[in-house]
Amino acid sequence: MLAEINDFLNSLIWGNILIYLLPALGLFFTVSSRFVQFRYFFKMFNILRDTVHDKEGHISSFQALMLSVAGRVGGGNIAGVAVAITLGGPGAVFWMWIIGLIGMSTSFFECSLAQLYKEKDSKDSCVYRGGPAYYVTKALGLRWVGIIISVLLLITFGFAFNATQSFIIASSFEASFNTPLWITGSILTVIFGLAIFGGIKRITRFSEVVVPIMAVGYLLIAIVVIALNYDQIPSLISMIVSEAFTPSTAISGGIGAVILQGAKRGMFSNEAGLGSAPNVAAVAYVAHPVQQGIVQSFSVFIDTIILCSCTAFIILLSGVYTPGADGVQGVLLTQNALIEHIGPLGGYFVTVALLLFGFSSMLYNYYLAENSLNFFSKGNVTLFNTFRVVCIALIAWGAFQDLGSIFTFADLSMGLLAVINMIVIAILYKPVLRLIKGYERQLKEGKKPVLRYNDYSEFKIDKETWKEIVDNINDERAKAKE
């Protein structure tokens, strides 16, 4: 009975609310900001180059980007895309692209808000905290909503998703390499423990190394596949576009199923608007909130437009996919496709990729949970260490448990989080538009933008935090000119 209620609510939230709410508000944010995600796309590289690295314990914009990509890039890029193609055909890939491009603006808005309303972790700390719980509390004065958001984040990412990721990784290694679950689980537990007990700096250092290797490795494999089949690329892209509007009769549900599958998998994969990425965006040390908004929107591009497309091309160029045919799907479809291209090593590569994708997601999930716990209790060392021990124990326990029902419940809690977050962003869109205008005004003046925090007094931001940041950055720029 509980399973049926859970399935009904999941279907209601994801299939009847978010499927319309996320793209509709994404389109609104895109138009109201005059397509900010495209206008400032190439500024992202300058922003990453100009921000600090390992400066007095601060987290750089690049490190925050890598941690965010670690969360967005996961099993959805390997298994989720395969499911979308299986159920929605090649045309689903086109709608996944559209959702990704629109979602870039949503990510820009929520992450700019997280930066604007961030606060210091403690008086003497160089680390910042922020996210939906913080901006709904500061901007709207609704702490009770912030508490709900924090609880949903804590349960969804800290407990359910991490335990499930552990099982997926351990079972994948058992299937591919005959590695006992307890061995994989033990290794995961030790590495995970070493990472999280080092705090946010160590987590970002892990992500800074693992994520580029993971993303570039998967991209290189896709490039090899494309190079081996370069003559088929024009016709493949043409097929994806045509199938998006006139799907094969073998696809059950017609164009509605194509759009639904592409949109759902796009939303699940890139997480734009779901309220998770802003928690990471807030930690970055930048001169102006718009800068991190631009960088975080790029992480959606990396996830959906680049890495999801890699999986789609690997599958559709392989010949193992037949529209409407019952057969393998998810990770197995991607594995079989890569085996078709490069032989048995392809299957092993997918398993290793799943390990890297999954482990980086576990670090990201833990940080979201830690940030949520901090919202309740700042600086309680005993509480935080106890929490870390529980998270580590769940990694070990999850390696032996098929947590499908828990994962489904986590989908429900994440859906509730997304609905709350999207409503809050829609209410707070005007501060973001003001941020964009202020940023552009300084660019026209020929200046490197910094947040003129006194211009945003009515938005109830933490001016002391921003005064310290702006003063430090102005001093650094003055010294650089000398």
CSV table of C-alpha atoms in Angstrom, one decimal:
chain,number,residue,atom,x,y,z
A,1,MET,CA,0.0,0.0,0.0
A,2,LEU,CA,2.8,2.4,0.9
A,3,ALA,CA,4.6,1.5,-2.4
A,4,GLU,CA,1.4,2.3,-4.3
A,5,ILE,CA,1.0,5.7,-2.5
A,6,ASN,CA,4.6,6.4,-3.2
A,7,ASP,CA,4.3,5.6,-6.9
A,8,PHE,CA,1.1,7.7,-7.2
A,9,LEU,CA,2.8,10.7,-5.6
A,10,ASN,CA,5.9,10.3,-7.7
A,11,SER,CA,3.7,10.1,-10.9
A,12,LEU,CA,1.8,13.2,-9.7
A,13,ILE,CA,4.8,15.4,-8.9
A,14,TRP,CA,7.2,14.3,-11.7
A,15,GLY,CA,4.6,13.4,-14.4
A,16,ASN,CA,2.0,16.2,-13.9
A,17,ILE,CA,3.7,19.1,-12.1
A,18,LEU,CA,7.4,19.3,-12.6
A,19,ILE,CA,7.3,18.1,-16.2
A,20,TYR,CA,5.5,21.4,-17.0
A,21,LEU,CA,6.7,23.6,-14.1
A,22,LEU,CA,10.5,23.2,-14.8
A,23,PRO,CA,10.5,23.9,-18.5
A,24,ALA,CA,7.9,26.7,-18.2
A,25,LEU,CA,9.8,28.6,-15.5
A,26,GLY,CA,13.1,27.9,-17.3
A,27,LEU,CA,11.6,29.5,-20.4
A,28,PHE,CA,10.4,32.5,-18.3
A,29,PHE,CA,13.9,32.9,-16.7
A,30,THR,CA,15.5,32.6,-20.2
A,31,VAL,CA,13.3,35.3,-21.7
A,32,SER,CA,13.2,37.7,-18.7
A,33,SER,CA,17.1,37.6,-18.5
A,34,ARG,CA,17.4,38.1,-22.2
A,35,PHE,CA,18.9,34.7,-22.7
A,36,VAL,CA,21.6,35.2,-20.1
A,37,GLN,CA,22.9,31.6,-20.4
A,38,PHE,CA,23.9,32.3,-24.1
A,39,ARG,CA,24.9,35.9,-23.9
A,40,TYR,CA,27.5,35.2,-21.2
A,41,PHE,CA,28.5,31.6,-22.2
A,42,PHE,CA,32.1,32.4,-23.1
A,43,LYS,CA,32.7,34.7,-20.1
A,44,MET,CA,32.8,31.6,-18.0
A,45,PHE,CA,36.3,30.8,-19.1
A,46,ASN,CA,37.6,34.3,-18.0
A,47,ILE,CA,35.7,33.9,-14.7
A,48,LEU,CA,37.4,30.6,-14.0
A,49,ARG,CA,40.8,32.0,-14.9
A,50,ASP,CA,40.4,35.0,-12.6
A,51,THR,CA,39.2,33.4,-9.5
A,52,VAL,CA,41.4,32.2,-6.6
A,53,HIS,CA,42.7,28.7,-6.0
A,54,ASP,CA,43.6,27.6,-2.5
A,55,LYS,CA,43.5,31.2,-1.3
A,56,GLU,CA,43.4,31.3,2.6
A,57,GLY,CA,41.1,28.2,2.6
A,58,HIS,CA,38.6,29.6,0.2
A,59,ILE,CA,36.9,27.5,-2.4
A,60,SER,CA,37.5,28.7,-5.9
A,61,SER,CA,34.9,29.0,-8.7
A,62,PHE,CA,36.5,26.1,-10.5
A,63,GLN,CA,36.4,23.8,-7.5
A,64,ALA,CA,32.8,24.7,-6.9
A,65,LEU,CA,32.1,23.9,-10.6
A,66,MET,CA,33.8,20.6,-10.4
A,67,LEU,CA,31.9,19.6,-7.2
A,68,SER,CA,28.7,20.6,-9.0
A,69,VAL,CA,29.5,18.7,-12.1
A,70,ALA,CA,30.3,15.7,-9.8
A,71,GLY,CA,26.7,15.8,-8.7
A,72,ARG,CA,25.0,16.4,-12.0
A,73,VAL,CA,27.1,13.9,-13.8
A,74,GLY,CA,26.2,10.4,-12.6
A,75,GLY,CA,24.3,7.2,-13.5
A,76,GLY,CA,21.8,9.3,-15.4
A,77,ASN,CA,24.4,10.1,-18.1
A,78,ILE,CA,25.0,6.4,-18.7
A,79,ALA,CA,21.8,4.6,-17.7
A,80,GLY,CA,19.3,7.5,-17.9
A,81,VAL,CA,20.0,8.3,-21.5
A,82,ALA,CA,19.7,4.7,-22.5
A,83,VAL,CA,16.2,4.5,-20.8
A,84,ALA,CA,15.1,7.7,-22.6
A,85,ILE,CA,16.1,6.2,-25.9
A,86,THR,CA,14.5,2.8,-25.2
A,87,LEU,CA,11.2,4.3,-24.2
A,88,GLY,CA,11.1,7.5,-26.2
A,89,GLY,CA,13.3,6.7,-29.2
A,90,PRO,CA,16.1,8.8,-30.7
A,91,GLY,CA,13.9,11.9,-30.7
A,92,ALA,CA,14.0,11.9,-26.9
A,93,VAL,CA,17.7,13.1,-27.2
A,94,PHE,CA,16.5,16.3,-29.0
A,95,TRP,CA,14.1,17.2,-26.2
A,96,MET,CA,16.8,16.4,-23.6
A,97,TRP,CA,19.0,19.0,-25.3
A,98,ILE,CA,16.2,21.5,-25.2
A,99,ILE,CA,15.5,20.9,-21.5
A,100,GLY,CA,19.3,21.3,-20.9
A,101,LEU,CA,19.6,24.6,-22.8
A,102,ILE,CA,16.5,26.0,-20.9
A,103,GLY,CA,17.7,24.6,-17.6
A,104,MET,CA,20.9,26.5,-17.9
A,105,SER,CA,18.9,29.7,-17.1
A,106,THR,CA,17.2,28.1,-14.2
A,107,SER,CA,20.6,27.0,-12.8
A,108,PHE,CA,21.9,30.6,-13.3
A,109,PHE,CA,19.0,32.0,-11.3
A,110,GLU,CA,19.1,29.6,-8.3
A,111,CYS,CA,22.9,29.7,-8.1
A,112,SER,CA,23.1,33.5,-8.3
A,113,LEU,CA,20.5,33.7,-5.5
A,114,ALA,CA,22.6,31.2,-3.4
A,115,GLN,CA,25.6,33.5,-3.9
A,116,LEU,CA,23.7,36.7,-3.1
A,117,TYR,CA,22.3,35.3,0.2
A,118,LYS,CA,25.3,33.2,1.4
A,119,GLU,CA,26.8,33.7,4.8
A,120,LYS,CA,30.1,32.7,6.5
A,121,ASP,CA,30.3,29.3,8.1
A,122,SER,CA,31.6,30.9,11.3
A,123,LYS,CA,33.2,34.2,12.2
A,124,ASP,CA,36.7,33.0,11.7
A,125,SER,CA,36.0,30.6,8.8
A,126,CYS,CA,36.9,31.1,5.1
A,127,VAL,CA,34.1,28.8,4.0
A,128,TYR,CA,30.6,30.0,3.0
A,129,ARG,CA,27.2,28.4,3.3
A,130,GLY,CA,24.1,29.0,1.2
A,131,GLY,CA,21.3,27.4,-0.8
A,132,PRO,CA,17.5,27.3,-1.0
A,133,ALA,CA,17.1,27.0,2.8
A,134,TYR,CA,19.2,30.1,3.3
A,135,TYR,CA,17.6,32.3,0.6
A,136,VAL,CA,14.1,31.4,1.5
A,137,THR,CA,14.8,32.3,5.1
A,138,LYS,CA,16.7,35.5,4.5
A,139,ALA,CA,14.7,36.9,1.6
A,140,LEU,CA,11.2,35.8,2.5
A,141,GLY,CA,11.6,35.3,6.3
A,142,LEU,CA,10.2,31.7,6.0
A,143,ARG,CA,12.5,29.7,8.2
A,144,TRP,CA,10.0,26.9,8.5
A,145,VAL,CA,10.2,26.4,4.7
A,146,GLY,CA,14.0,26.4,5.1
A,147,ILE,CA,13.8,23.7,7.7
A,148,ILE,CA,11.6,21.6,5.3
A,149,ILE,CA,14.1,22.1,2.5
A,150,SER,CA,17.0,21.1,4.7
A,151,VAL,CA,15.3,17.9,6.0
A,152,LEU,CA,14.4,16.9,2.4
A,153,LEU,CA,18.0,17.5,1.3
A,154,LEU,CA,19.4,15.6,4.3
A,155,ILE,CA,17.3,12.5,3.8
A,156,THR,CA,17.4,12.5,0.0
A,157,PHE,CA,21.1,13.0,-0.7
A,158,GLY,CA,22.9,12.2,2.5
A,159,PHE,CA,21.2,8.9,3.3
A,160,ALA,CA,19.1,7.4,0.4
A,161,PHE,CA,21.0,8.4,-2.7
A,162,ASN,CA,24.4,7.6,-1.2
A,163,ALA,CA,23.4,4.2,0.1
A,164,THR,CA,21.9,3.4,-3.3
A,165,GLN,CA,24.9,4.6,-5.2
A,166,SER,CA,27.1,2.2,-3.1
A,167,PHE,CA,24.9,-0.7,-4.1
A,168,ILE,CA,24.9,0.2,-7.8
A,169,ILE,CA,28.7,0.5,-7.9
A,170,ALA,CA,29.3,-2.7,-5.9
A,171,SER,CA,26.8,-4.8,-7.9
A,172,SER,CA,28.3,-3.5,-11.2
A,173,PHE,CA,31.8,-4.6,-10.2
A,174,GLU,CA,30.4,-8.0,-9.1
A,175,ALA,CA,28.8,-8.4,-12.6
A,176,SER,CA,31.8,-7.2,-14.6
A,177,PHE,CA,34.8,-8.4,-12.5
A,178,ASN,CA,33.3,-11.0,-10.2
A,179,THR,CA,34.4,-8.8,-7.3
A,180,PRO,CA,32.6,-9.7,-4.0
A,181,LEU,CA,30.2,-7.0,-2.8
A,182,TRP,CA,32.1,-6.8,0.6
A,183,ILE,CA,35.4,-5.9,-1.1
A,184,THR,CA,34.0,-3.1,-3.3
A,185,GLY,CA,31.9,-1.9,-0.3
A,186,SER,CA,34.9,-1.8,2.0
A,187,ILE,CA,37.1,0.1,-0.5
A,188,LEU,CA,34.4,2.6,-1.2
A,189,THR,CA,33.8,3.1,2.6
A,190,VAL,CA,37.4,3.8,3.3
A,191,ILE,CA,38.0,6.2,0.5
A,192,PHE,CA,34.7,8.0,1.2
A,193,GLY,CA,35.6,8.3,4.9
A,194,LEU,CA,39.0,9.8,4.1
A,195,ALA,CA,37.4,12.4,1.8
A,196,ILE,CA,34.5,13.6,4.1
A,197,PHE,CA,36.5,13.8,7.3
A,198,GLY,CA,38.8,16.3,5.6
A,199,GLY,CA,35.9,18.7,5.2
A,200,ILE,CA,34.8,20.7,2.2
A,201,LYS,CA,38.4,21.5,1.1
A,202,ARG,CA,39.3,17.8,0.8
A,203,ILE,CA,36.0,17.0,-0.9
A,204,THR,CA,36.6,19.7,-3.5
A,205,ARG,CA,40.2,18.5,-4.0
A,206,PHE,CA,38.9,15.0,-4.7
A,207,SER,CA,36.4,16.4,-7.1
A,208,GLU,CA,39.0,18.6,-8.7
A,209,VAL,CA,41.0,15.5,-9.7
A,210,VAL,CA,38.3,12.9,-10.3
A,211,VAL,CA,35.7,14.9,-12.2
A,212,PRO,CA,38.0,16.1,-15.1
A,213,ILE,CA,39.4,12.6,-15.5
A,214,MET,CA,36.0,11.1,-15.5
A,215,ALA,CA,34.5,13.6,-17.9
A,216,VAL,CA,37.4,13.8,-20.3
A,217,GLY,CA,37.8,10.0,-20.3
A,218,TYR,CA,34.2,9.4,-21.2
A,219,LEU,CA,34.4,12.2,-23.8
A,220,LEU,CA,37.5,10.7,-25.4
A,221,ILE,CA,35.7,7.3,-25.8
A,222,ALA,CA,32.8,9.0,-27.4
A,223,ILE,CA,35.1,10.9,-29.8
A,224,VAL,CA,36.7,7.5,-30.7
A,225,VAL,CA,33.3,6.1,-31.5
A,226,ILE,CA,32.3,9.2,-33.5
A,227,ALA,CA,35.6,9.1,-35.4
A,228,LEU,CA,35.0,5.4,-36.3
A,229,ASN,CA,31.6,6.3,-37.6
A,230,TYR,CA,32.1,9.9,-38.8
A,231,ASP,CA,30.3,9.4,-42.1
A,232,GLN,CA,27.0,8.5,-40.2
A,233,ILE,CA,27.0,11.6,-38.0
A,234,PRO,CA,25.0,14.0,-40.3
A,235,SER,CA,22.3,11.3,-40.9
A,236,LEU,CA,22.2,10.5,-37.1
A,237,ILE,CA,21.6,14.2,-36.1
A,238,SER,CA,19.0,14.5,-38.9
A,239,MET,CA,17.3,11.3,-37.5
A,240,ILE,CA,17.3,12.7,-33.9
A,241,VAL,CA,15.6,15.9,-35.0
A,242,SER,CA,13.0,14.3,-37.3
A,243,GLU,CA,12.2,11.6,-34.7
A,244,ALA,CA,11.6,14.4,-32.2
A,245,PHE,CA,8.6,15.6,-34.1
A,246,THR,CA,7.6,12.5,-36.1
A,247,PRO,CA,8.6,9.5,-34.0
A,248,SER,CA,8.6,5.9,-35.4
A,249,THR,CA,5.4,4.1,-35.1
A,250,ALA,CA,7.3,1.5,-33.0
A,251,ILE,CA,7.5,4.1,-30.1
A,252,SER,CA,4.5,3.5,-27.8
A,253,GLY,CA,2.8,6.8,-26.9
A,254,GLY,CA,3.9,8.8,-30.0
A,255,ILE,CA,5.3,12.3,-29.8
A,256,GLY,CA,4.0,12.7,-26.2
A,257,ALA,CA,6.2,9.8,-25.0
A,258,VAL,CA,9.2,11.2,-26.9
A,259,ILE,CA,8.9,14.6,-25.3
A,260,LEU,CA,8.1,13.1,-21.8
A,261,GLN,CA,11.1,10.8,-21.8
A,262,GLY,CA,13.5,13.4,-23.1
A,263,ALA,CA,12.3,16.0,-20.6
A,264,LYS,CA,12.3,13.7,-17.6
A,265,ARG,CA,15.7,12.3,-18.2
A,266,GLY,CA,17.1,15.8,-18.9
A,267,MET,CA,15.7,17.1,-15.6
A,268,PHE,CA,16.9,14.1,-13.6
A,269,SER,CA,20.4,14.3,-15.2
A,270,ASN,CA,21.1,18.0,-15.0
A,271,GLU,CA,19.2,18.8,-11.7
A,272,ALA,CA,18.6,22.4,-12.8
A,273,GLY,CA,15.9,23.8,-10.5
A,274,LEU,CA,15.9,20.9,-8.1
A,275,GLY,CA,17.5,22.9,-5.3
A,276,SER,CA,20.7,20.8,-5.0
A,277,ALA,CA,23.4,22.7,-7.0
A,278,PRO,CA,22.8,26.1,-5.2
A,279,ASN,CA,24.2,24.6,-2.0
A,280,VAL,CA,27.5,24.1,-3.8
A,281,ALA,CA,27.4,27.3,-5.8
A,282,ALA,CA,27.3,29.3,-2.6
A,283,VAL,CA,30.7,28.2,-1.4
A,284,ALA,CA,32.6,29.7,-4.2
A,285,TYR,CA,34.8,32.8,-3.6
A,286,VAL,CA,33.8,35.2,-6.4
A,287,ALA,CA,33.5,39.0,-6.7
A,288,HIS,CA,29.9,39.0,-7.9
A,289,PRO,CA,27.0,36.5,-7.7
A,290,VAL,CA,26.4,36.6,-11.5
A,291,GLN,CA,29.9,35.2,-12.0
A,292,GLN,CA,29.1,31.9,-10.3
A,293,GLY,CA,25.6,31.8,-11.9
A,294,ILE,CA,27.3,31.8,-15.3
A,295,VAL,CA,29.8,29.1,-14.2
A,296,GLN,CA,27.0,26.9,-12.7
A,297,SER,CA,24.9,27.2,-15.9
A,298,PHE,CA,27.9,25.8,-17.8
A,299,SER,CA,27.8,22.7,-15.6
A,300,VAL,CA,24.3,22.0,-17.0
A,301,PHE,CA,25.8,22.3,-20.5
A,302,ILE,CA,28.6,19.9,-19.6
A,303,ASP,CA,26.2,17.3,-18.2
A,304,THR,CA,23.4,17.4,-20.8
A,305,ILE,CA,24.7,18.8,-24.0
A,306,ILE,CA,28.1,17.1,-23.9
A,307,LEU,CA,28.1,14.0,-21.7
A,308,CYS,CA,24.5,12.8,-22.3
A,309,SER,CA,25.1,13.3,-26.0
A,310,CYS,CA,28.2,11.1,-25.7
A,311,THR,CA,26.0,8.2,-24.4
A,312,ALA,CA,23.3,8.9,-27.0
A,313,PHE,CA,25.8,8.8,-29.9
A,314,ILE,CA,27.5,5.6,-28.5
A,315,ILE,CA,24.1,3.8,-28.4
A,316,LEU,CA,22.6,5.1,-31.7
A,317,LEU,CA,25.8,4.4,-33.7
A,318,SER,CA,26.2,0.9,-32.4
A,319,GLY,CA,23.3,-0.9,-34.1
A,320,VAL,CA,22.3,-2.7,-30.8
A,321,TYR,CA,19.2,-0.4,-30.4
A,322,THR,CA,16.0,-1.3,-32.3
A,323,PRO,CA,13.0,1.1,-31.9
A,324,GLY,CA,10.1,-0.6,-30.0
A,325,ALA,CA,12.0,-3.8,-29.4
A,326,ASP,CA,12.0,-5.4,-25.9
A,327,GLY,CA,15.5,-6.0,-24.7
A,328,VAL,CA,18.2,-4.7,-22.5
A,329,GLN,CA,18.1,-1.1,-21.3
A,330,GLY,CA,19.9,1.2,-18.9
A,331,VAL,CA,23.5,0.4,-18.1
A,332,LEU,CA,23.4,-2.9,-20.1
A,333,LEU,CA,22.3,-1.2,-23.3
A,334,THR,CA,25.2,1.3,-23.0
A,335,GLN,CA,27.7,-1.5,-22.2
A,336,ASN,CA,26.5,-3.6,-25.1
A,337,ALA,CA,26.7,-0.6,-27.4
A,338,LEU,CA,30.3,0.2,-26.4
A,339,ILE,CA,31.3,-3.5,-26.7
A,340,GLU,CA,30.0,-3.4,-30.2
A,341,HIS,CA,32.2,-0.4,-31.0
A,342,ILE,CA,35.5,-1.4,-29.3
A,343,GLY,CA,35.1,-4.9,-28.1
A,344,PRO,CA,35.0,-6.4,-24.5
A,345,LEU,CA,37.0,-3.5,-23.1
A,346,GLY,CA,33.9,-1.4,-23.7
A,347,GLY,CA,32.0,-3.2,-21.0
A,348,TYR,CA,34.7,-2.8,-18.5
A,349,PHE,CA,35.1,0.9,-19.3
A,350,VAL,CA,31.4,1.5,-18.6
A,351,THR,CA,31.8,-0.2,-15.2
A,352,VAL,CA,34.8,1.9,-14.3
A,353,ALA,CA,33.1,5.1,-15.6
A,354,LEU,CA,30.1,4.2,-13.4
A,355,LEU,CA,32.5,3.9,-10.4
A,356,LEU,CA,33.9,7.4,-11.0
A,357,PHE,CA,30.5,8.9,-11.8
A,358,GLY,CA,29.0,7.3,-8.7
A,359,PHE,CA,31.7,8.1,-6.3
A,360,SER,CA,31.9,11.7,-7.3
A,361,SER,CA,28.1,11.9,-6.9
A,362,MET,CA,28.5,10.4,-3.4
A,363,LEU,CA,30.9,13.2,-2.4
A,364,TYR,CA,28.5,15.8,-3.8
A,365,ASN,CA,25.5,14.2,-2.0
A,366,TYR,CA,27.4,14.2,1.3
A,367,TYR,CA,28.2,17.9,1.0
A,368,LEU,CA,24.5,18.7,0.3
A,369,ALA,CA,23.6,16.8,3.5
A,370,GLU,CA,26.3,18.5,5.5
A,371,ASN,CA,25.2,21.9,4.4
A,372,SER,CA,21.6,21.0,5.4
A,373,LEU,CA,22.8,19.9,8.8
A,374,ASN,CA,24.7,23.1,9.2
A,375,PHE,CA,21.5,25.0,8.8
A,376,PHE,CA,20.2,23.5,12.0
A,377,SER,CA,23.4,23.4,14.0
A,378,LYS,CA,26.5,25.5,13.3
A,379,GLY,CA,29.8,24.5,14.6
A,380,ASN,CA,28.7,21.4,16.6
A,381,VAL,CA,31.7,19.2,16.1
A,382,THR,CA,30.3,16.2,17.9
A,383,LEU,CA,27.1,16.3,15.9
A,384,PHE,CA,28.9,16.6,12.6
A,385,ASN,CA,31.4,13.8,13.4
A,386,THR,CA,28.4,11.6,14.4
A,387,PHE,CA,26.7,12.4,11.2
A,388,ARG,CA,29.8,11.5,9.2
A,389,VAL,CA,30.1,8.2,10.9
A,390,VAL,CA,26.4,7.4,10.0
A,391,CYS,CA,27.0,8.4,6.4
A,392,ILE,CA,30.0,6.1,6.2
A,393,ALA,CA,28.1,3.2,7.8
A,394,LEU,CA,25.3,3.7,5.2
A,395,ILE,CA,27.9,3.4,2.4
A,396,ALA,CA,29.1,0.1,3.9
A,397,TRP,CA,25.5,-1.2,4.5
A,398,GLY,CA,24.2,0.0,1.1
A,399,ALA,CA,26.8,-2.1,-0.8
A,400,PHE,CA,24.9,-5.3,0.3
A,401,GLN,CA,21.3,-4.0,-0.1
A,402,ASP,CA,19.0,-3.5,-3.1
A,403,LEU,CA,17.5,-0.2,-2.1
A,404,GLY,CA,15.1,0.3,-5.0
A,405,SER,CA,12.2,1.2,-2.7
A,406,ILE,CA,14.3,3.7,-0.8
A,407,PHE,CA,15.5,5.2,-4.0
A,408,THR,CA,11.9,5.7,-5.2
A,409,PHE,CA,11.1,7.4,-1.9
A,410,ALA,CA,14.1,9.7,-2.4
A,411,ASP,CA,12.8,10.6,-5.9
A,412,LEU,CA,9.6,11.7,-4.2
A,413,SER,CA,11.4,13.8,-1.6
A,414,MET,CA,13.6,15.3,-4.3
A,415,GLY,CA,10.4,16.1,-6.3
A,416,LEU,CA,8.9,17.9,-3.4
A,417,LEU,CA,12.2,19.8,-2.9
A,418,ALA,CA,12.1,20.9,-6.6
A,419,VAL,CA,8.5,22.1,-6.4
A,420,ILE,CA,9.3,24.3,-3.3
A,421,ASN,CA,12.6,25.6,-4.8
A,422,MET,CA,11.0,26.5,-8.2
A,423,ILE,CA,8.2,28.5,-6.5
A,424,VAL,CA,10.8,30.3,-4.4
A,425,ILE,CA,13.0,31.2,-7.4
A,426,ALA,CA,9.9,32.4,-9.3
A,427,ILE,CA,9.1,34.7,-6.4
A,428,LEU,CA,12.7,36.0,-6.1
A,429,TYR,CA,13.5,36.4,-9.8
A,430,LYS,CA,13.7,40.3,-9.5
A,431,PRO,CA,16.8,40.3,-7.3
A,432,VAL,CA,18.5,38.2,-10.0
A,433,LEU,CA,17.5,40.6,-12.7
A,434,ARG,CA,18.9,43.5,-10.6
A,435,LEU,CA,22.1,41.5,-10.2
A,436,ILE,CA,22.4,41.1,-14.0
A,437,LYS,CA,21.8,44.8,-14.6
A,438,GLY,CA,24.4,45.8,-12.0
A,439,TYR,CA,26.9,43.3,-13.5
A,440,GLU,CA,26.4,44.6,-17.0
A,441,ARG,CA,26.6,48.3,-15.8
A,442,GLN,CA,30.0,47.7,-14.4
A,443,LEU,CA,31.2,45.9,-17.6
A,444,LYS,CA,30.0,49.0,-19.6
A,445,GLU,CA,32.0,51.2,-17.3
A,446,GLY,CA,35.1,49.1,-18.2
A,447,LYS,CA,35.4,47.8,-14.7
A,448,LYS,CA,35.9,44.3,-13.3
A,449,PRO,CA,32.5,43.7,-11.6
A,450,VAL,CA,32.2,43.4,-7.8
A,451,LEU,CA,29.0,43.2,-5.9
A,452,ARG,CA,28.0,46.8,-4.8
A,453,TYR,CA,26.3,45.3,-1.7
A,454,ASN,CA,24.8,48.7,-0.6
A,455,ASP,CA,22.6,48.7,-3.7
A,456,TYR,CA,20.8,45.5,-2.5
A,457,SER,CA,19.9,46.5,1.1
A,458,GLU,CA,16.2,45.9,0.6
A,459,PHE,CA,16.9,42.3,-0.3
A,460,LYS,CA,18.2,41.5,3.2
A,461,ILE,CA,21.6,40.1,2.2
A,462,ASP,CA,24.5,39.6,4.6
A,463,LYS,CA,26.4,42.8,3.9
A,464,GLU,CA,29.2,42.0,6.3
A,465,THR,CA,30.1,38.9,4.4
A,466,TRP,CA,30.0,40.7,1.1
A,467,LYS,CA,32.0,43.7,2.4
A,468,GLU,CA,34.8,41.4,3.5
A,469,ILE,CA,34.8,39.6,0.1
A,470,VAL,CA,34.7,42.8,-1.9
A,471,ASP,CA,37.4,44.5,0.2
A,472,ASN,CA,39.7,41.4,-0.1
A,473,ILE,CA,39.2,41.2,-3.9
A,474,ASN,CA,39.8,45.0,-4.4
A,475,ASP,CA,43.0,44.6,-2.4
A,476,GLU,CA,44.1,41.6,-4.4
A,477,ARG,CA,43.4,43.5,-7.7
A,478,ALA,CA,45.3,46.6,-6.4
A,479,LYS,CA,48.4,44.5,-5.5
A,480,ALA,CA,48.2,42.8,-9.0
A,481,LYS,CA,48.5,46.2,-10.7
A,482,GLU,CA,51.6,47.2,-8.6
